[in-house]
Amino acid sequence: MKTSQFIVIALMTLTIICFGRPAFAAQARPWLCRAKPVFSSDRPMTYEAVNRGAGRWLMTFMRFDPSGAGHDGFTVSSTQDVAGRSEGSLDGGQWYAVALYFSSGHWICPGNAGESDERSPGVVSSLCYGRDPGECTVKLTVRSRAGGTTHP
């Protein structure tokens, strides 16, 4: 192999390594968000998160223990992309739920995070998340799996 061919291959490889791979997003840090809606039930729960708009959203469920080894007392239990609709289950107890949106390579705390006006029987919590106040781009509905006491 000629030296000029080697240099061309080396430069192409270096270019692919530096610029060709996808940009790595900053780590999501939901414990830093100001608004961290909380809900609880003494029974196991199921949840459904629906992305009603565009963009990439990440639903995060956390627990709080001031003496815990988590981040500022919060321990992330699960995260799930909400491309269209996602669902799952949660153990009984107190939970914090934060939906972050992806923008310019970073996970951003929502401008709106709080209770939805919609309530129905069996619903432990109905939450809305949006980029801006008043928006409900991602709707989270948490239901009790069996009869039990719920605490908003």
Tab-separated table of C-alpha atoms in Angstrom:
chain	number	residue	atom	x	y	z
A	1	MET	CA	0.000	0.000	0.000
A	2	LYS	CA	1.354	3.409	-0.930
A	3	THR	CA	1.877	6.039	1.730
A	4	SER	CA	-0.679	8.358	0.115
A	5	GLN	CA	-3.341	5.601	0.186
A	6	PHE	CA	-2.564	4.902	3.833
A	7	ILE	CA	-2.936	8.599	4.704
A	8	VAL	CA	-6.276	8.815	2.864
A	9	ILE	CA	-7.610	5.711	4.649
A	10	ALA	CA	-6.370	6.975	8.018
A	11	LEU	CA	-8.010	10.380	7.487
A	12	MET	CA	-11.284	8.770	6.393
A	13	THR	CA	-11.272	6.502	9.431
A	14	LEU	CA	-10.532	9.419	11.759
A	15	THR	CA	-13.317	11.480	10.149
A	16	ILE	CA	-15.822	8.643	10.593
A	17	ILE	CA	-14.787	8.132	14.218
A	18	CYS	CA	-14.984	11.829	15.074
A	19	PHE	CA	-17.928	12.993	12.994
A	20	GLY	CA	-19.722	9.974	11.591
A	21	ARG	CA	-21.074	8.455	14.758
A	22	PRO	CA	-24.287	9.755	16.252
A	23	ALA	CA	-23.993	12.442	18.853
A	24	PHE	CA	-24.401	11.123	22.349
A	25	ALA	CA	-27.139	12.829	24.275
A	26	ALA	CA	-26.543	14.245	27.690
A	27	GLN	CA	-27.751	12.000	30.488
A	28	ALA	CA	-31.318	12.613	31.617
A	29	ARG	CA	-31.424	14.058	35.153
A	30	PRO	CA	-35.084	14.152	36.225
A	31	TRP	CA	-34.236	14.670	39.904
A	32	LEU	CA	-33.133	18.207	38.987
A	33	CYS	CA	-36.573	19.202	37.668
A	34	ARG	CA	-38.468	21.575	39.948
A	35	ALA	CA	-41.859	19.987	39.318
A	36	LYS	CA	-41.863	16.325	40.298
A	37	PRO	CA	-45.502	15.211	40.564
A	38	VAL	CA	-46.046	12.599	43.263
A	39	PHE	CA	-48.696	9.915	43.697
A	40	SER	CA	-49.099	6.853	45.869
A	41	SER	CA	-51.181	3.780	46.498
A	42	ASP	CA	-50.925	0.896	48.937
A	43	ARG	CA	-51.532	-1.511	46.024
A	44	PRO	CA	-49.584	-2.235	42.828
A	45	MET	CA	-50.377	0.136	39.973
A	46	THR	CA	-50.318	0.200	36.196
A	47	TYR	CA	-49.548	3.234	34.076
A	48	GLU	CA	-50.071	4.392	30.540
A	49	ALA	CA	-48.157	7.312	29.033
A	50	VAL	CA	-49.368	8.753	25.725
A	51	ASN	CA	-47.398	11.205	23.600
A	52	ARG	CA	-50.102	13.373	22.015
A	53	GLY	CA	-47.681	15.487	20.029
A	54	ALA	CA	-44.326	15.358	18.349
A	55	GLY	CA	-40.861	15.039	19.729
A	56	ARG	CA	-39.020	12.576	21.875
A	57	TRP	CA	-40.109	12.179	25.502
A	58	LEU	CA	-38.721	10.060	28.335
A	59	MET	CA	-40.926	9.011	31.270
A	60	THR	CA	-39.024	8.508	34.520
A	61	PHE	CA	-40.281	7.015	37.778
A	62	MET	CA	-38.374	7.720	40.976
A	63	ARG	CA	-38.561	7.060	44.694
A	64	PHE	CA	-37.348	9.389	47.418
A	65	ASP	CA	-35.247	8.416	50.415
A	66	PRO	CA	-33.380	11.290	52.105
A	67	SER	CA	-30.785	8.848	53.433
A	68	GLY	CA	-30.593	6.921	50.148
A	69	ALA	CA	-27.676	6.705	47.784
A	70	GLY	CA	-29.583	8.243	44.870
A	71	HIS	CA	-29.351	11.729	43.407
A	72	ASP	CA	-30.370	14.329	45.999
A	73	GLY	CA	-32.350	11.527	47.685
A	74	PHE	CA	-34.076	10.418	44.466
A	75	THR	CA	-33.443	6.967	43.044
A	76	VAL	CA	-34.500	6.350	39.455
A	77	SER	CA	-36.433	3.082	39.279
A	78	SER	CA	-37.324	3.051	35.589
A	79	THR	CA	-37.246	5.097	32.417
A	80	GLN	CA	-39.164	4.522	29.234
A	81	ASP	CA	-39.303	6.288	25.871
A	82	VAL	CA	-42.772	7.610	25.070
A	83	ALA	CA	-42.773	7.592	21.283
A	84	GLY	CA	-46.496	7.022	20.949
A	85	ARG	CA	-47.759	5.057	23.882
A	86	SER	CA	-45.971	3.176	26.646
A	87	GLU	CA	-47.247	1.240	29.599
A	88	GLY	CA	-45.959	-0.631	32.594
A	89	SER	CA	-46.474	-1.442	36.231
A	90	LEU	CA	-45.324	-0.021	39.551
A	91	ASP	CA	-45.200	-1.482	43.033
A	92	GLY	CA	-47.351	0.036	45.727
A	93	GLY	CA	-45.896	3.043	47.514
A	94	GLN	CA	-45.009	6.644	46.778
A	95	TRP	CA	-43.698	7.542	43.327
A	96	TYR	CA	-42.414	10.659	41.587
A	97	ALA	CA	-42.961	10.844	37.827
A	98	VAL	CA	-41.153	13.195	35.454
A	99	ALA	CA	-41.397	13.305	31.662
A	100	LEU	CA	-38.428	14.998	30.005
A	101	TYR	CA	-38.262	16.078	26.356
A	102	PHE	CA	-35.269	15.907	24.053
A	103	SER	CA	-34.008	19.097	22.461
A	104	SER	CA	-30.636	20.057	20.978
A	105	GLY	CA	-28.904	16.989	22.379
A	106	HIS	CA	-30.207	17.432	25.936
A	107	TRP	CA	-33.048	16.135	28.092
A	108	ILE	CA	-35.073	19.130	29.280
A	109	CYS	CA	-37.448	19.415	32.239
A	110	PRO	CA	-41.012	20.155	31.173
A	111	GLY	CA	-42.438	23.648	31.527
A	112	ASN	CA	-45.715	22.067	32.592
A	113	ALA	CA	-45.929	19.101	34.972
A	114	GLY	CA	-48.975	18.558	37.088
A	115	GLU	CA	-52.439	17.164	37.640
A	116	SER	CA	-54.786	16.837	34.702
A	117	ASP	CA	-58.410	17.889	35.039
A	118	GLU	CA	-59.556	14.447	33.951
A	119	ARG	CA	-60.339	11.977	36.760
A	120	SER	CA	-62.252	8.723	36.664
A	121	PRO	CA	-62.891	5.777	39.002
A	122	GLY	CA	-59.828	3.628	39.676
A	123	VAL	CA	-57.409	6.376	38.610
A	124	VAL	CA	-54.686	7.038	41.178
A	125	SER	CA	-53.243	9.981	39.272
A	126	SER	CA	-53.721	11.725	35.940
A	127	LEU	CA	-50.782	13.946	34.994
A	128	CYS	CA	-49.895	16.206	32.069
A	129	TYR	CA	-46.449	17.233	30.840
A	130	GLY	CA	-45.636	19.835	28.206
A	131	ARG	CA	-42.813	22.035	27.013
A	132	ASP	CA	-44.752	25.148	27.966
A	133	PRO	CA	-47.263	25.956	30.734
A	134	GLY	CA	-50.752	24.725	29.930
A	135	GLU	CA	-49.612	22.110	27.422
A	136	CYS	CA	-50.405	18.412	27.784
A	137	THR	CA	-48.134	16.766	25.233
A	138	VAL	CA	-47.582	13.664	27.365
A	139	LYS	CA	-50.500	12.353	29.411
A	140	LEU	CA	-49.734	9.886	32.220
A	141	THR	CA	-52.589	7.888	33.714
A	142	VAL	CA	-51.877	5.698	36.751
A	143	ARG	CA	-54.452	3.151	37.890
A	144	SER	CA	-54.648	0.859	40.872
A	145	ARG	CA	-54.428	-2.812	39.881
A	146	ALA	CA	-56.742	-3.825	42.719
A	147	GLY	CA	-58.886	-2.071	45.268
A	148	GLY	CA	-56.893	-0.109	47.782
A	149	THR	CA	-56.309	3.279	49.285
A	150	THR	CA	-54.872	5.980	47.064
A	151	HIS	CA	-53.208	9.184	48.181
A	152	PRO	CA	-52.772	12.126	45.788
